[in-house]
mmCIF file of C-alpha atoms and ligand atoms in Angstrom:
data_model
loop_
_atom_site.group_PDB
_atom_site.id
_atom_site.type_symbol
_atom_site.label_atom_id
_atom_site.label_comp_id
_atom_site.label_asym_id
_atom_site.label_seq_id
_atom_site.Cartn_x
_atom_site.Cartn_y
_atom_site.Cartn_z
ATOM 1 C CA UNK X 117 -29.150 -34.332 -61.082
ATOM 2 C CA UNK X 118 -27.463 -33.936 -64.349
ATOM 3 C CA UNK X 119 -25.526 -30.537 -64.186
ATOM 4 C CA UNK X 120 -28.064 -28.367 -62.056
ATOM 5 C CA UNK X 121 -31.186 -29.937 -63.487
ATOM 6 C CA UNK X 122 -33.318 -32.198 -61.136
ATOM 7 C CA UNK X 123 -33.275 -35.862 -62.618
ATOM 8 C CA UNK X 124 -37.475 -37.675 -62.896
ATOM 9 C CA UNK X 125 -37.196 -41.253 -62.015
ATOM 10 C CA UNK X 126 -39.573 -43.164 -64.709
ATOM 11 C CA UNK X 127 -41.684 -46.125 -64.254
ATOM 12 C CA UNK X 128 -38.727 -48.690 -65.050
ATOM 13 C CA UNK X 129 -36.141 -46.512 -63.008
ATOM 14 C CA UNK X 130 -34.945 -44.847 -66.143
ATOM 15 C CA UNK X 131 -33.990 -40.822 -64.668
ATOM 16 C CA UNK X 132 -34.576 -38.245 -67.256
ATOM 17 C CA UNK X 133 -33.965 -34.615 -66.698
ATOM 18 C CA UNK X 134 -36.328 -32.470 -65.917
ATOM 19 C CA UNK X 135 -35.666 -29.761 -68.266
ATOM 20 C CA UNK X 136 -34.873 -30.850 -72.197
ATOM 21 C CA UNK X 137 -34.317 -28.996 -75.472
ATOM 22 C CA UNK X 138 -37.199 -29.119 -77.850
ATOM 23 C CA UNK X 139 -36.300 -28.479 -81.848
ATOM 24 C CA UNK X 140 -39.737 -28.530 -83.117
ATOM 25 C CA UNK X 141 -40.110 -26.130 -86.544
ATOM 26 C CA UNK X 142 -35.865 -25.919 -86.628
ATOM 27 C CA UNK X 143 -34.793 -26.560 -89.832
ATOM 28 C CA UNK X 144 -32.159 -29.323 -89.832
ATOM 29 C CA UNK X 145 -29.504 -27.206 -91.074
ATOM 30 C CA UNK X 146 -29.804 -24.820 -88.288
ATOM 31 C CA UNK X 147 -30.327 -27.649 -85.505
ATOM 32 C CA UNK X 148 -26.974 -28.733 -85.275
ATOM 33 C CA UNK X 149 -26.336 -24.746 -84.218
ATOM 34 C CA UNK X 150 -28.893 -24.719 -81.698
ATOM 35 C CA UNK X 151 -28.724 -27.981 -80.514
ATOM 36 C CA UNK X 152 -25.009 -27.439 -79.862
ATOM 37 C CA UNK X 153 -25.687 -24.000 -77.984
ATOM 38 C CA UNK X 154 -27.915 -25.757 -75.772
ATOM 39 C CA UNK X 155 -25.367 -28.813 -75.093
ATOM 40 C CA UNK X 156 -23.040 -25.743 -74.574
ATOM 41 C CA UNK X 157 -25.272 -23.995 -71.974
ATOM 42 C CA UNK X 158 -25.656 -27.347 -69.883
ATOM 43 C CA UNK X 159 -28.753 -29.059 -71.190
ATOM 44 C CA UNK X 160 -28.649 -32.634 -71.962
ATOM 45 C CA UNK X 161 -31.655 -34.074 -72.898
ATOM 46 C CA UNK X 162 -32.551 -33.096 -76.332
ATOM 47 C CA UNK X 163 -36.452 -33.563 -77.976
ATOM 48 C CA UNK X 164 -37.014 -34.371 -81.588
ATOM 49 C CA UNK X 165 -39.251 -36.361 -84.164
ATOM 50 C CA UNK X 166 -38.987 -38.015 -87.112
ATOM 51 C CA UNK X 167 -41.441 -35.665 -88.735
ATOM 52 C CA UNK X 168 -39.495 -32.779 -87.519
ATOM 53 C CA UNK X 169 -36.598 -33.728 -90.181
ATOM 54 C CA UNK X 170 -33.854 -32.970 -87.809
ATOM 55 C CA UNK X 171 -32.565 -35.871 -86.524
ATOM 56 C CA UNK X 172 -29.430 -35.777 -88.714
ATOM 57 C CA UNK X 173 -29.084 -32.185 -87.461
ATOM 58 C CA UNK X 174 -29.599 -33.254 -83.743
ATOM 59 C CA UNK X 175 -27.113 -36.385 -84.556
ATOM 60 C CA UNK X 176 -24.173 -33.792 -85.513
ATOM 61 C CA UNK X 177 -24.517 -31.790 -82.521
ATOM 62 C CA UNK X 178 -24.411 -34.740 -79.889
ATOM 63 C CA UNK X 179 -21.459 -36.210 -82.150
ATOM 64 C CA UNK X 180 -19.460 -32.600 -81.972
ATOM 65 C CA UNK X 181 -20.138 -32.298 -78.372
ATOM 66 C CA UNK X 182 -17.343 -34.968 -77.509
ATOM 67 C CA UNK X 183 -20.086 -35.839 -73.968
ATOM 68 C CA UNK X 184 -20.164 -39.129 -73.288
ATOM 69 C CA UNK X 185 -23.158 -41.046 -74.500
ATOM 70 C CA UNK X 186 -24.404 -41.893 -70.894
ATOM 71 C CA UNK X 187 -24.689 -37.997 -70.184
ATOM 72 C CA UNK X 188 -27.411 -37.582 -73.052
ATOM 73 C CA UNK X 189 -30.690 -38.356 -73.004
ATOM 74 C CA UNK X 190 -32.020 -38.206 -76.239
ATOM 75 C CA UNK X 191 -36.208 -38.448 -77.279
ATOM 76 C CA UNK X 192 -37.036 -39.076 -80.416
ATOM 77 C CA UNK X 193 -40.967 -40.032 -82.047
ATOM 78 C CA UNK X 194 -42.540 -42.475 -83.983
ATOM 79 C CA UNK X 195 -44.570 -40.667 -87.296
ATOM 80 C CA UNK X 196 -48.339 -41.473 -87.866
ATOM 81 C CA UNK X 197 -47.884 -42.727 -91.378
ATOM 82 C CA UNK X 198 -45.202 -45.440 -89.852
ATOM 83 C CA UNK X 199 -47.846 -46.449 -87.553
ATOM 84 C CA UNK X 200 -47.942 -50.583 -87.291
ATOM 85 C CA UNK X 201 -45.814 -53.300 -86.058
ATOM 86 C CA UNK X 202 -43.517 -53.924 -88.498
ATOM 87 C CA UNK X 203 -43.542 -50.315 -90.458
ATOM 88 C CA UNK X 204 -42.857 -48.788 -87.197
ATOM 89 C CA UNK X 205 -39.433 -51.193 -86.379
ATOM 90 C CA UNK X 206 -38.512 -49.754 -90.038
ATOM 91 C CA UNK X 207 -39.040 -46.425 -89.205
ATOM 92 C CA UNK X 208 -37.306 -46.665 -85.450
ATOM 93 C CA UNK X 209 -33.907 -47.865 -87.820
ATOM 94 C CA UNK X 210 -34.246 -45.033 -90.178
ATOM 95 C CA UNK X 211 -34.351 -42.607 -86.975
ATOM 96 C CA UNK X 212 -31.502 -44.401 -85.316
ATOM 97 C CA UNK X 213 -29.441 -43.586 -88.584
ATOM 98 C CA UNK X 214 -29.925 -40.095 -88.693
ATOM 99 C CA UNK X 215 -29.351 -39.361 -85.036
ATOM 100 C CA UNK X 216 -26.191 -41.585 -85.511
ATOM 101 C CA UNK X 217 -26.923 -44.247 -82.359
ATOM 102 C CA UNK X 218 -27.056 -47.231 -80.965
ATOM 103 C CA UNK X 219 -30.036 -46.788 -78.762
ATOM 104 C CA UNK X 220 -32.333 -43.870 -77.848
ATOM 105 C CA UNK X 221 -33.499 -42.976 -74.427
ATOM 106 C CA UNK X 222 -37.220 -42.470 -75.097
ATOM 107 C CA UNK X 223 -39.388 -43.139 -78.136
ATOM 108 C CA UNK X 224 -42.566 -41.943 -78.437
ATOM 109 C CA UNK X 225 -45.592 -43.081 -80.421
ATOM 110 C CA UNK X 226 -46.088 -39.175 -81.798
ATOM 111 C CA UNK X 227 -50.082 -39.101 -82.021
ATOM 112 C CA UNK X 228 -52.602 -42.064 -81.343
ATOM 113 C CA UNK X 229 -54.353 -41.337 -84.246
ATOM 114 C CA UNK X 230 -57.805 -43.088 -83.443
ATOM 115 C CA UNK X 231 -58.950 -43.177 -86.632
ATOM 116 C CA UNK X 232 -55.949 -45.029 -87.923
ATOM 117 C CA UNK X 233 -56.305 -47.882 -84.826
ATOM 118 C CA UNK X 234 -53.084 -49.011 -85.009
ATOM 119 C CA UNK X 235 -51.245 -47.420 -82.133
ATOM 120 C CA UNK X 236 -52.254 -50.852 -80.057
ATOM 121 C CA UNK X 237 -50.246 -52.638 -82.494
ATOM 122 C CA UNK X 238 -47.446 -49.824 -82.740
ATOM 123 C CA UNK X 239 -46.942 -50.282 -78.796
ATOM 124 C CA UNK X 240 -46.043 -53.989 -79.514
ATOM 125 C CA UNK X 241 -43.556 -52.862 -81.510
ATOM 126 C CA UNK X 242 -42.229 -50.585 -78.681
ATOM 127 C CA UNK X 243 -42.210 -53.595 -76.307
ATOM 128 C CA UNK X 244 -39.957 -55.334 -78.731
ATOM 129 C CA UNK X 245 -37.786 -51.980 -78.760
ATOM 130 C CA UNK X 246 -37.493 -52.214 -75.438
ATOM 131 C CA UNK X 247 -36.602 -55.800 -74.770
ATOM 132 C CA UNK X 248 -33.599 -55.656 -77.034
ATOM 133 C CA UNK X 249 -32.298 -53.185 -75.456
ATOM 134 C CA UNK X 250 -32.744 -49.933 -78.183
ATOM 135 C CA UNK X 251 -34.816 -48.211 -76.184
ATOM 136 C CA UNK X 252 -34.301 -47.080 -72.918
ATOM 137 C CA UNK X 253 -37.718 -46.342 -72.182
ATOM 138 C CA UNK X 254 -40.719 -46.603 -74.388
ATOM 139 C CA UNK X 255 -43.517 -43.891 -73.974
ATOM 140 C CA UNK X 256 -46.378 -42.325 -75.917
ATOM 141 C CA UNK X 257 -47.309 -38.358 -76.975
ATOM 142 C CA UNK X 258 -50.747 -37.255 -77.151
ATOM 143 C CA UNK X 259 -52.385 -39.352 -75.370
ATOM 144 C CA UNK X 260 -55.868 -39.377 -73.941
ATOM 145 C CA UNK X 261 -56.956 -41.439 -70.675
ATOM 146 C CA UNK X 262 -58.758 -43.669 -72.966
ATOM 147 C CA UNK X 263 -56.097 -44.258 -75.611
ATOM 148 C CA UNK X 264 -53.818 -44.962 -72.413
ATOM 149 C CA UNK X 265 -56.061 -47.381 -71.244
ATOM 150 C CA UNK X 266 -56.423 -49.202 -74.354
ATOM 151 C CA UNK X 267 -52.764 -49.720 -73.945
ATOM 152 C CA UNK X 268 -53.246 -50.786 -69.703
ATOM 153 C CA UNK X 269 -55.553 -53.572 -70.901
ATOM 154 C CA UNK X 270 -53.759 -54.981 -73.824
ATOM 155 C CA UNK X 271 -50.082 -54.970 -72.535
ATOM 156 C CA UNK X 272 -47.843 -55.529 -69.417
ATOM 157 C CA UNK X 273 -45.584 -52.697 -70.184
ATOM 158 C CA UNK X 274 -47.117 -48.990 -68.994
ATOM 159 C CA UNK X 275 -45.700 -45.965 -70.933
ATOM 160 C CA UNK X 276 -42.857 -44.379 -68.975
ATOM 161 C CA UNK X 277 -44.320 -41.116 -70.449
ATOM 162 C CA UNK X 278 -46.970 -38.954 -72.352
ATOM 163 C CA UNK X 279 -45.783 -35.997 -74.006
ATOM 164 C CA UNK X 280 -48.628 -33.550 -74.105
ATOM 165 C CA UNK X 281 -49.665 -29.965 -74.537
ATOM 166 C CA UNK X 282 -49.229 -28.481 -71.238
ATOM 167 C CA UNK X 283 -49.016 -25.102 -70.432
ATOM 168 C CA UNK X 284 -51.066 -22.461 -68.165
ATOM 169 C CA UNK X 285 -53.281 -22.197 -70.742
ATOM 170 C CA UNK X 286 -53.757 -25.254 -71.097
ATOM 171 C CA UNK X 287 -53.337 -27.385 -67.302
ATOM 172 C CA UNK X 288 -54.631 -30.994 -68.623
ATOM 173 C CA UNK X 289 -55.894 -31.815 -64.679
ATOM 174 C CA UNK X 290 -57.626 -35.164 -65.627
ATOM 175 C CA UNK X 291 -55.024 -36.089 -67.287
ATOM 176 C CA UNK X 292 -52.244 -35.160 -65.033
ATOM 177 C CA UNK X 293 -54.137 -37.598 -62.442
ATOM 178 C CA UNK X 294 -54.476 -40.441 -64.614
ATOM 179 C CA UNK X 295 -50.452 -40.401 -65.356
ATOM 180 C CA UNK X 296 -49.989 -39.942 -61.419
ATOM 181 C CA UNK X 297 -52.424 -43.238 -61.168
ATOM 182 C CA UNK X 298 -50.740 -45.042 -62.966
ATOM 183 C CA UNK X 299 -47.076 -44.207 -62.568
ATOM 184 C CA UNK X 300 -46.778 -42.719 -66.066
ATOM 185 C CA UNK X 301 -44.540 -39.676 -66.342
ATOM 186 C CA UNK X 302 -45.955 -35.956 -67.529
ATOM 187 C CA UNK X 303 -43.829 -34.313 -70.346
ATOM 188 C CA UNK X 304 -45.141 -30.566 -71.435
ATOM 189 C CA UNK X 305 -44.843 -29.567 -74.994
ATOM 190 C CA UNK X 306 -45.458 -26.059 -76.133
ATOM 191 C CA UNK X 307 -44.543 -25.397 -72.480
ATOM 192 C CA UNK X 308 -44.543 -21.759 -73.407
ATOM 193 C CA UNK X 309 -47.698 -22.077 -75.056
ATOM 194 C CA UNK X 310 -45.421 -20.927 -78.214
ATOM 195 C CA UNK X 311 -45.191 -17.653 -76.402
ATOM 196 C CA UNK X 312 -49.048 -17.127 -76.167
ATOM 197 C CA UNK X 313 -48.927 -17.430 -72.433
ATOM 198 C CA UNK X 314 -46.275 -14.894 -71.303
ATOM 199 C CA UNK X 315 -47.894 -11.487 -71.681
ATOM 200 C CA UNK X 316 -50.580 -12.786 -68.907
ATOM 201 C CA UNK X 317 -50.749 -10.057 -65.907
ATOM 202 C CA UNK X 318 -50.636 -13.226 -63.669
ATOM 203 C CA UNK X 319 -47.174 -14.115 -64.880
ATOM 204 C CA UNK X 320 -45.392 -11.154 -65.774
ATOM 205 C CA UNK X 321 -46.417 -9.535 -62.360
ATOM 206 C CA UNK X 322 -44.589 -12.563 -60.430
ATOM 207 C CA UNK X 323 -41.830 -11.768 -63.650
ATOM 208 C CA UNK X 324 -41.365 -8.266 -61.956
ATOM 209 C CA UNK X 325 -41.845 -9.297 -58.474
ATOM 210 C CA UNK X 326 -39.004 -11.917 -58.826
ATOM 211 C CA UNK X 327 -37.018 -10.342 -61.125
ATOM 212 C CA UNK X 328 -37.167 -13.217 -63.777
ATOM 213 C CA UNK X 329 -38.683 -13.296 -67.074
ATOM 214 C CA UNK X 330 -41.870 -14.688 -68.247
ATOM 215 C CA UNK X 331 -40.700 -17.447 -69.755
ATOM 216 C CA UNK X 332 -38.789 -18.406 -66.771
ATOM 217 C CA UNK X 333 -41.580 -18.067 -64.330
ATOM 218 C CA UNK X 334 -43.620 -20.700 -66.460
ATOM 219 C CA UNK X 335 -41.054 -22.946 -66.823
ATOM 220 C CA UNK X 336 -40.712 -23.158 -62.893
ATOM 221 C CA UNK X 337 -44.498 -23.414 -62.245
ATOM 222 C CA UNK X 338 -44.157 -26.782 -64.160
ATOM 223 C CA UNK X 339 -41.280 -27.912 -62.320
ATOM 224 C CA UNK X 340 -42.677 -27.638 -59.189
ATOM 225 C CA UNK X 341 -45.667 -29.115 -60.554
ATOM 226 C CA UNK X 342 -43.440 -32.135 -61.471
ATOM 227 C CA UNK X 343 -43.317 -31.721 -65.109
ATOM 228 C CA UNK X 344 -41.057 -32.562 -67.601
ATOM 229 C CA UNK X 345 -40.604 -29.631 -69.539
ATOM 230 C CA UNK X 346 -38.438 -29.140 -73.459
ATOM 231 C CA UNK X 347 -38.659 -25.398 -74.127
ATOM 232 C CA UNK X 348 -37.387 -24.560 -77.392
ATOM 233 C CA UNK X 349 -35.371 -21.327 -78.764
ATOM 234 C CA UNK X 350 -33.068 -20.889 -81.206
ATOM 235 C CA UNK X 351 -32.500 -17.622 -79.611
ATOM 236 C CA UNK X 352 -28.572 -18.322 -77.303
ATOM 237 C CA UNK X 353 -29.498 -15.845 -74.475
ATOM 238 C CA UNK X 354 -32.680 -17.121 -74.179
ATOM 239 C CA UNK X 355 -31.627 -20.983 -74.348
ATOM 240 C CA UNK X 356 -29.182 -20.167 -71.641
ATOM 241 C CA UNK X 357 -31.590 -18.541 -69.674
ATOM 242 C CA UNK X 358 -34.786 -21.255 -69.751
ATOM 243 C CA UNK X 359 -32.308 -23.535 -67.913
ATOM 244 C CA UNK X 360 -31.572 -20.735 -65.253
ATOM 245 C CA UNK X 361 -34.676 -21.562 -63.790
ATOM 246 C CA UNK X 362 -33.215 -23.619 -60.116
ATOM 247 C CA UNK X 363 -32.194 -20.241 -58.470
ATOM 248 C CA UNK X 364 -35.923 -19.395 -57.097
ATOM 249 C CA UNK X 365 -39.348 -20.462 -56.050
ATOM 250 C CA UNK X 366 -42.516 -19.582 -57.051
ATOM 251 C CA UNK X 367 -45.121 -19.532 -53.729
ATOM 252 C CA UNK X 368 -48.255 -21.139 -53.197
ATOM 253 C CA UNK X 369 -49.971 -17.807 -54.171
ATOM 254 C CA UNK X 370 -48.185 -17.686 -57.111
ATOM 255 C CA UNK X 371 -48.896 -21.015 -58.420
ATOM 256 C CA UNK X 372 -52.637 -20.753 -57.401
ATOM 257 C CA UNK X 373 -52.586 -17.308 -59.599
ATOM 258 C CA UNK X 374 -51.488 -19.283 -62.255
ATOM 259 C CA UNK X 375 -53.718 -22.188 -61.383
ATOM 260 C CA UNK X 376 -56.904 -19.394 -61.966
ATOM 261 C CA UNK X 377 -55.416 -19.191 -65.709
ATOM 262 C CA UNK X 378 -56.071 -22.347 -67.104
ATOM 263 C CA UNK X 379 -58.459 -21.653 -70.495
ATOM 264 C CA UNK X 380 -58.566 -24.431 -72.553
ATOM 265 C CA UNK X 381 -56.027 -23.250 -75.017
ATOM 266 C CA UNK X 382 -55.082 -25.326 -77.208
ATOM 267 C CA UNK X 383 -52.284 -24.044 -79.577
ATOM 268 C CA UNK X 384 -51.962 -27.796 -80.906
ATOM 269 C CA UNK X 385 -54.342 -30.254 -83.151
ATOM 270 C CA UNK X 386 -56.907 -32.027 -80.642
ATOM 271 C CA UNK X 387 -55.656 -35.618 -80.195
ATOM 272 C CA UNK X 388 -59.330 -37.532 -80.408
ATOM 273 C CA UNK X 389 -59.586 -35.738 -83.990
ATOM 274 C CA UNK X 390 -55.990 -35.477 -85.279
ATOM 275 C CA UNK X 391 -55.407 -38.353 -87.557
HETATM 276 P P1 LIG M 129 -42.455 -23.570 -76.742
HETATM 277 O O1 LIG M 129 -43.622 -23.443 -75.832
HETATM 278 O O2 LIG M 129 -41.202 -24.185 -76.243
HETATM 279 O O3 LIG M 129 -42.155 -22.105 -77.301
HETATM 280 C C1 LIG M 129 -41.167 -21.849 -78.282
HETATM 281 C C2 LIG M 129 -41.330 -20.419 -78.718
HETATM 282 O O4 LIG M 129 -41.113 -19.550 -77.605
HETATM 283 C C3 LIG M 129 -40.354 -20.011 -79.787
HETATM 284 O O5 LIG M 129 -41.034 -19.078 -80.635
HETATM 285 C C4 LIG M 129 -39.244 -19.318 -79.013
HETATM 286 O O6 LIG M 129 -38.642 -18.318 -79.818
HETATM 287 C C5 LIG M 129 -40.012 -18.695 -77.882
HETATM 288 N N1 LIG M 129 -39.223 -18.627 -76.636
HETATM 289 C C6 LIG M 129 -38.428 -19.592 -76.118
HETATM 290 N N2 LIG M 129 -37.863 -19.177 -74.986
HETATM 291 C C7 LIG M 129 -38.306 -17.923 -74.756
HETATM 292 C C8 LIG M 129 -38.042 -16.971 -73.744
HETATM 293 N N3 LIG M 129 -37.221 -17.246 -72.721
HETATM 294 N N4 LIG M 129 -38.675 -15.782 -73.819
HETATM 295 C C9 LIG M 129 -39.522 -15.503 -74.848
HETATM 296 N N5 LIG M 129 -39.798 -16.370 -75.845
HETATM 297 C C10 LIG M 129 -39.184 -17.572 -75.799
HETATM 298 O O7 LIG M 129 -42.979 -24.293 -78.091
HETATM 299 P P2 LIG M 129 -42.701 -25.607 -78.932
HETATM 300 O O8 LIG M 129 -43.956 -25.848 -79.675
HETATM 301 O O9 LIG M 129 -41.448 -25.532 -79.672
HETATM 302 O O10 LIG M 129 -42.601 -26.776 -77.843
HETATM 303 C C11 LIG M 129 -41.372 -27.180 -77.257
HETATM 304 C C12 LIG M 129 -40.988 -28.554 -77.748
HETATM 305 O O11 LIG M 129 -42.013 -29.512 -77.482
HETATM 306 C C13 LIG M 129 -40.830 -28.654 -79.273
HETATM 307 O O12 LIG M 129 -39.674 -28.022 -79.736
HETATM 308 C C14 LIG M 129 -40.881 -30.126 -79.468
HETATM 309 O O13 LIG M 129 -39.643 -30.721 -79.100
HETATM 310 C C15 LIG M 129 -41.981 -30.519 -78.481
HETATM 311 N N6 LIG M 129 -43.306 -30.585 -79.145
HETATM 312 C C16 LIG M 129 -43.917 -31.818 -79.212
HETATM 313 C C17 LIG M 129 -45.140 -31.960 -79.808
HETATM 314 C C18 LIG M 129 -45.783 -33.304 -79.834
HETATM 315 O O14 LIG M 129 -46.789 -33.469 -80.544
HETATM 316 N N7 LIG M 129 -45.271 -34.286 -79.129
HETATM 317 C C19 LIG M 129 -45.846 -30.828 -80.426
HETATM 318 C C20 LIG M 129 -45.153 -29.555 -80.270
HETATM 319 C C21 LIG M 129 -43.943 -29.475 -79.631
HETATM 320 P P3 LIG M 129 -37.164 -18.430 -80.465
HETATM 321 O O15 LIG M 129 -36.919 -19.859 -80.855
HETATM 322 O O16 LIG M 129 -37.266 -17.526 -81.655
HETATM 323 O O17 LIG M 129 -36.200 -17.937 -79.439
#
C-alpha cells in the first residue's frame, strides 16, 4: 500500500500502485499545477511521455512536493522517432533531465511501431537501462501478443508491463490473458475511455445505486479486475475523487453488466497500423 492505494507486485518484484496520475494533452505549464494537486490529494505514481512535453512540468511538481524519492513512482515513455539502440539511450538522458532524476521507475517503449522494426532493438536498449540501475523496471505500451512475443523469443528480460487502451469499451480479453501468461503487468490508458464510457445506463445505474460517480465506478471495475489504472483530470475535485475509489465494491452482477459492454471502441490509433 502506498497511502490507501493497493501496491501491484511486477515481474522483478518492483510494487507499483495501483492507481497513477496520467498528464496526457496537459500543457507543461499547467502540469506542474495538476501534478502537484494530485501529489496533494495522495497519489504517487505519476504517468507521462516524452512526446507529451511535460516532463519538465512533472519534474517541478515532484521537486516542490518535498516526498521522498522512494515514495514516487514515476513512468515515463520512449518516442517512436527515438526508436533504436543507441537513439533511444539519448533520448532516455534527455527525459531524465527534464523530470530532474536519477532513475525512473518504469520506461516504456510508447508504440511498437511495426513498420519502423526497431522496437526489438529499442528493448536492448531497455535491458541496458535496466542493468545499470536507471530503470527500475523496463516495460512496453501498445503492445500486441505478437509484438510481445517477438520480444519473449529474442530476450531474457519480459516486460514488467504493457500500457494499453483499456476501458469498458474497450476490455482487450486476449490480451489481458497473454500478460497473465506470461507474468507481464496490465496498465489501462484512457481508463475513462476519455469520458466516452460514463453516460452508459450500465454504469451510471450502479453510479446511483452506490452513490458514486461514473467515473468512479469504472475506475473500480478495473481494480478489481487487477488493472493498473492513470486517470487523468486537471479538474481538483475530480482528481481527489478518482482516488476515492477503496471505500466500496462493485458485485459480480455489476462487473458482469459491465462485462456485456465491451464494443470494440477504440478512442486511440490501432497499434498494428500506427507507425
Ligand atoms: P482518461 O480516460 O483518463 O480521461 C480523461 C478525461 O476524463 C479528461 O477529459 C478528464 O477531464 C475527464 N475526467 C477525469 N476524471 C473524471 C471524472 N471523475 N468525472 C468525469 N470526467 C472525468 O483519458 P487519458 O487519455 O488522459 O488517459 C489517462 C492517461 O493514460 C493519460 O493521461 C496518459 O498518462 C496515459 N495515456 C497513454 C497512452 C499511451 O499510448 N501509452 C495514450 C493515452 C493516454 P478534466 O481533465 O477536464 O477533468
Amino acid at each position: 500500500m502506498t497511502g490507501n492505494v493497493p501496491t501491484v507486485k511486477l515481474n522483478n518484484g518492483v510494487e507499483i500502485p495501483q492507481l497513477g496520475f496520467g498528464v496526457f494533452q496537459v500543457p507543461d505549464d499547467e502540469t506542474t499545477t495538476a501534478v502537484s494537486a494530485a501529489l496533494e490529494a495522495g497519489y504517487r505514481s505519476i504517468d507521462t511521455a516524452a512526446i507529451y512535453g511535460n516532463e519538465a512540468g512533472v519534474g517541478r511538481a515532484l521537486a516542490a512536493s518535498g516526498l521522498p524519492r522512494e515514495d514516487l513512482f514515476v513512468t515515463t515513455k520512449l518516442w517512436n522517432a527515438d526508436q533504436g539502440h543507441d537513439a533511444t539511450l539519448r533520448a532516455f538522458d534527455a527525459s531524465l533531465a527534464k523530470l530532474g532524476l536519477d532513475h525512473v521507475d518504469l520506461y516504456l517503449i510508447h508504440w511498437p511501431t511495426p513498420a519502423r522494426d526497431l522496437y526489438a532493438d529499442t528493448w536492448k536498449a531497455l535491458e541496458k537501462l535496466a542493468a545499470d540501475g536507471r530503470i527500475r523496471a523496463a516495460g512496453v505500451s501498445n503492445f500486441q501478443p505478437s509484438h510481445l512475443q517477438r520480444l519473449l523469443d529474442t530476450s531474457d528480460l519480459v516486460p514488467a508491463v504493457n500500457q494499453v487502451e483499456l476501458h469498458p469499451g474497450l476490455q482487450q480479453a486476449e490480451l489481458r490473458a497473454f500478460h497473465t501468461q506470461h507474468g507481464i503487468a496490465t496498465e489501462a490508458w484512457s481508463p475513462l475511455a476519455q469520458g466516452a464510457v460514463l453516460n452508459d445506463p450500465e454504469i451510471t445505474a450502479i453510479a446511483d445505486r452506490t452513490g458514486k460517480s461514473p467515473a468512479q465506478v469504472v475506475l473500480r471495475w478495473h481494480l478489481q479486475l487487477g488493472n493498473i489504472v492513470i486517470p487523468k483530470s486537471v479538474t481538483p475535485a475530480r482528481i481527489r475523487q478518482n482516488l476515492d475509489v477503496f471505500d466500496f465494491t462493485l458485485t459480480d452482477d455489476d462487473m458482469a453488466a459491465i462485462a456485456a459492454t465491451d464494443r470494440g471502441l477504440r478512442t486511440g490509433p490501432d497499434p498494428d497500423e500506427f507507425n
